[in-house]
Amino acid sequence: MSRSRALWLALVLGLASQSLVADENCQQSARTDLERLYCQVIAEGAGQNLPSQADFRRNDPEVQALLLRGPARRLGIQMPDAEGASDRLESPVAARPAEPVPESRDPRPARRGRLSDCRLEGERITCPDRNFDLALNRPNSELAPGVLARDNRLGLNAYEGDLANETAVRRYLSDAYDRYIPKMVEIGLGANTMSFTAFYNAFQTLEGGGVNFAGRMEQTFQLLKQDKQSLAVKARYHEELPDNLFLCDAVNRDIIVCDNVGTNWVFVRSDR
């Protein structure tokens, strides 16, 4: 699993509820400066979107620092030094799940098109009637007005079927994924998307635990927009590219998504 996608999935799975209550023994049990800062943020009432203390500890120092940077800034608290901590929004972050999400199977529904008339040419996919370029993360100055506003919602419908009905689950997730990908491109995070496999596994983990998947994804989307308004973002995190078009599928006429389960790539229609 790529680092950026692992952290995306971690945010979906590890986001705490708005009613998080600090453990009275938090400071006493803190073992590092970052853990002590976590406890201070919780005590001062700015930790509504932070994970539990146990989940916070499961992250490495870089991720912990990224989690705390926003709340600490709002409280006017100086961040302690953390080896490997970054000032950039390398990817959406929060607590990692206690157990890794399994990715031993590919849950994608039947492909809607083989793109048989298209060619994969590095960072470009060329088709007879249109071309697609690899989507990078974009600075806010290049985004459409209002896309980072509070009222821009991901807007996934809640799943209301039987979790044991695999056909219904995959149909629901296919439709949800086809909305999720364009919305991530819209807010300038085309290089930070989950693969369909990760999307599927997040759904199974959350819904199986009694958590509304659509609601959690909406919370995550809102937090991403908040972070992107104040934190810089790298254009991309690796130079790896898909090996062939068999890894790819059209989301709509303007977007193609490719993944090898471990890494996700989004290609967006280009006028060039």
XYZ file of C-alpha atoms in Angstrom:
272
model
C 0.000 0.000 0.000
C 1.423 3.407 -0.943
C 2.091 5.824 1.915
C -0.311 8.517 0.720
C -3.156 6.045 0.198
C -2.445 4.334 3.523
C -2.809 7.668 5.286
C -5.987 8.483 3.325
C -7.483 5.200 4.449
C -6.227 5.823 7.973
C -8.119 9.101 8.090
C -11.325 7.438 6.942
C -11.000 4.665 9.505
C -9.466 6.560 12.395
C -11.411 9.826 12.506
C -12.701 10.321 16.028
C -16.267 11.290 16.860
C -17.088 14.912 17.618
C -17.776 13.996 21.243
C -14.225 12.865 22.034
C -13.513 13.182 25.751
C -9.971 13.457 27.102
C -8.671 10.694 29.297
C -7.997 12.122 32.748
C -4.703 10.253 32.818
C -3.597 11.442 29.381
C -0.698 13.625 30.534
C 0.449 11.066 33.083
C 0.684 8.381 30.425
C 2.252 10.577 27.718
C 5.710 9.360 26.757
C 6.896 11.907 24.177
C 6.618 15.638 23.525
C 4.115 14.970 20.746
C 1.976 12.832 23.040
C 2.071 15.564 25.677
C 1.035 18.110 23.051
C -1.812 15.793 22.037
C -3.039 15.778 25.645
C -2.767 19.570 25.872
C -4.785 20.013 22.675
C -7.461 17.651 24.000
C -7.546 19.417 27.378
C -8.019 22.807 25.701
C -10.941 21.561 23.654
C -9.354 21.670 20.194
C -9.136 17.947 19.584
C -12.596 17.236 18.198
C -11.151 15.737 15.020
C -8.242 13.897 16.617
C -8.250 10.115 17.106
C -8.182 8.414 20.457
C -4.942 8.474 22.418
C -4.339 4.791 21.652
C -4.829 5.337 17.925
C -2.662 8.460 18.013
C 0.213 6.399 19.423
C 0.024 3.950 16.532
C 1.262 6.650 14.158
C 4.904 7.461 13.564
C 6.173 10.898 14.741
C 5.777 12.464 11.294
C 2.115 11.556 11.123
C 1.562 12.603 14.744
C 3.063 16.009 13.977
C 0.856 16.446 10.926
C -2.196 15.525 12.972
C -1.374 18.118 15.633
C -0.154 20.946 13.429
C -3.574 22.449 12.734
C -4.944 22.306 16.300
C -1.645 23.578 17.722
C -1.633 26.504 15.302
C -5.203 27.433 16.246
C -4.255 27.389 19.943
C -1.017 29.326 19.401
C 1.112 26.433 20.693
C 4.588 25.885 19.261
C 5.146 22.460 17.756
C 7.909 20.344 19.314
C 10.610 18.984 17.066
C 9.761 15.630 15.552
C 12.218 13.650 13.482
C 10.837 13.270 9.987
C 7.946 15.674 10.614
C 6.952 17.682 7.554
C 5.399 21.127 7.149
C 3.657 19.970 3.990
C 0.382 18.228 3.461
C 1.905 15.104 1.940
C -1.394 13.307 2.296
C -4.548 13.320 4.399
C -3.732 11.919 7.819
C -5.147 10.453 11.000
C -4.765 7.391 13.165
C -3.927 4.138 11.490
C -6.377 1.305 12.142
C -5.238 -1.179 14.755
C -5.026 -3.907 12.125
C -4.058 -3.380 8.477
C -6.935 -3.518 6.053
C -6.575 -6.706 3.993
C -5.976 -6.287 0.276
C -5.622 -9.904 -0.772
C -8.460 -9.745 -3.285
C -9.527 -7.374 -6.004
C -13.158 -6.394 -5.347
C -13.662 -4.304 -8.470
C -16.845 -4.964 -10.408
C -16.684 -6.029 -14.035
C -14.805 -3.414 -16.049
C -16.963 -1.006 -17.980
C -14.514 -0.685 -20.853
C -11.170 -2.152 -21.803
C -9.930 1.073 -23.423
C -8.854 -1.203 -26.253
C -8.428 1.673 -28.704
C -6.267 3.691 -26.301
C -2.521 3.652 -25.633
C -0.681 4.170 -22.362
C 2.286 6.461 -22.979
C 3.910 7.172 -19.638
C 2.034 10.056 -18.044
C -0.503 10.185 -20.867
C -3.251 7.953 -22.221
C -4.101 8.629 -25.856
C -7.416 7.547 -27.366
C -8.822 8.127 -30.865
C -11.120 10.967 -29.793
C -9.473 12.327 -26.640
C -6.326 12.292 -24.513
C -5.785 12.026 -20.755
C -2.903 13.368 -18.648
C -1.784 12.122 -15.235
C -3.520 14.153 -12.534
C -1.229 15.896 -10.086
C -2.120 17.664 -6.864
C -2.842 21.283 -7.735
C -2.256 24.527 -5.795
C -5.339 26.368 -4.623
C -4.716 29.172 -7.107
C -5.532 26.754 -9.939
C -8.814 25.508 -8.459
C -12.297 26.646 -9.410
C -13.764 29.305 -7.086
C -15.578 27.913 -4.071
C -14.440 24.286 -4.289
C -12.814 24.471 -0.853
C -15.867 26.105 0.733
C -17.817 24.336 3.449
C -20.876 23.844 1.256
C -18.973 21.815 -1.354
C -19.860 18.288 -0.278
C -18.695 14.867 -1.344
C -22.340 13.864 -1.232
C -22.254 10.068 -1.177
C -25.566 8.331 -0.564
C -25.729 6.086 2.495
C -25.769 2.357 1.828
C -29.153 0.944 2.800
C -28.858 -2.628 1.564
C -27.771 -5.924 3.051
C -24.030 -6.046 3.760
C -24.097 -9.734 2.857
C -25.347 -8.933 -0.655
C -22.002 -8.672 -2.432
C -23.545 -7.695 -5.762
C -25.442 -4.795 -4.184
C -22.372 -3.686 -2.214
C -20.164 -3.585 -5.288
C -22.800 -1.757 -7.317
C -23.148 0.846 -4.560
C -19.388 1.266 -4.189
C -18.854 1.515 -7.927
C -21.298 4.430 -8.091
C -19.813 6.018 -4.948
C -16.270 5.681 -6.295
C -17.289 7.320 -9.571
C -18.317 10.361 -7.524
C -15.392 10.277 -5.091
C -12.657 10.404 -7.757
C -13.934 13.534 -9.604
C -14.502 15.313 -6.270
C -10.902 14.654 -5.226
C -9.694 16.007 -8.572
C -11.954 19.035 -8.095
C -10.272 20.018 -4.809
C -6.810 19.524 -6.291
C -5.939 16.155 -4.731
C -5.896 13.926 -7.800
C -2.624 12.361 -6.640
C -4.074 11.439 -3.224
C -6.866 9.073 -4.133
C -7.688 5.627 -2.785
C -7.810 2.659 -5.103
C -11.149 0.921 -5.464
C -9.733 -1.913 -3.352
C -8.970 0.467 -0.486
C -12.377 2.112 -0.950
C -14.059 -1.291 -0.741
C -12.069 -2.325 2.330
C -12.828 0.955 4.109
C -16.536 0.393 3.463
C -16.421 -3.165 4.820
C -14.448 -2.148 7.911
C -16.602 0.859 8.761
C -20.027 -0.563 7.989
C -19.076 -3.839 9.653
C -18.243 -1.837 12.768
C -21.526 0.053 12.724
C -20.103 3.274 11.253
C -21.860 4.989 8.352
C -19.411 4.884 5.452
C -20.935 7.811 3.541
C -20.936 9.966 6.679
C -17.327 9.160 7.500
C -16.242 9.894 3.938
C -18.021 13.259 4.126
C -16.190 14.127 7.357
C -12.911 13.173 5.716
C -13.632 15.260 2.628
C -14.413 18.318 4.751
C -11.182 17.909 6.714
C -9.182 17.601 3.490
C -10.584 20.898 2.259
C -9.739 22.579 5.573
C -6.166 21.300 5.495
C -5.675 22.265 1.879
C -6.581 25.869 2.627
C -3.631 26.198 5.008
C -1.060 23.541 4.099
C 1.039 23.215 0.957
C 0.737 20.057 -1.085
C 3.280 18.197 -3.186
C 2.348 17.652 -6.817
C 3.058 13.925 -6.490
C 4.770 11.486 -4.106
C 6.443 8.970 -6.406
C 7.522 8.522 -10.020
C 5.905 5.106 -10.476
C 3.485 4.715 -13.404
C 1.016 1.985 -14.374
C 2.467 -0.843 -16.463
C -0.417 -1.309 -18.878
C -4.001 -0.320 -19.637
C -5.386 -3.500 -18.152
C -4.935 -1.722 -14.807
C -7.168 1.118 -15.968
C -10.873 1.850 -16.212
C -12.945 4.859 -17.248
C -14.809 6.598 -14.436
C -16.521 8.869 -16.977
C -15.649 10.458 -20.314
C -13.208 12.818 -18.617
C -11.428 10.607 -16.079
C -9.586 7.274 -16.189
C -8.354 5.561 -13.028
C -5.559 2.983 -12.981
C -4.355 0.953 -10.003
C -2.278 -2.098 -9.200
C -4.005 -2.409 -5.789
C -0.952 -0.880 -4.106
C -0.881 2.403 -6.054
C -3.572 4.537 -7.649
C -3.272 6.868 -10.649
C -5.873 9.260 -12.014
C -5.744 10.521 -15.604
C -7.832 13.549 -16.570
C -9.003 14.505 -20.044
C -6.757 17.035 -21.720
C -7.378 19.414 -24.609
C -3.789 19.037 -25.768
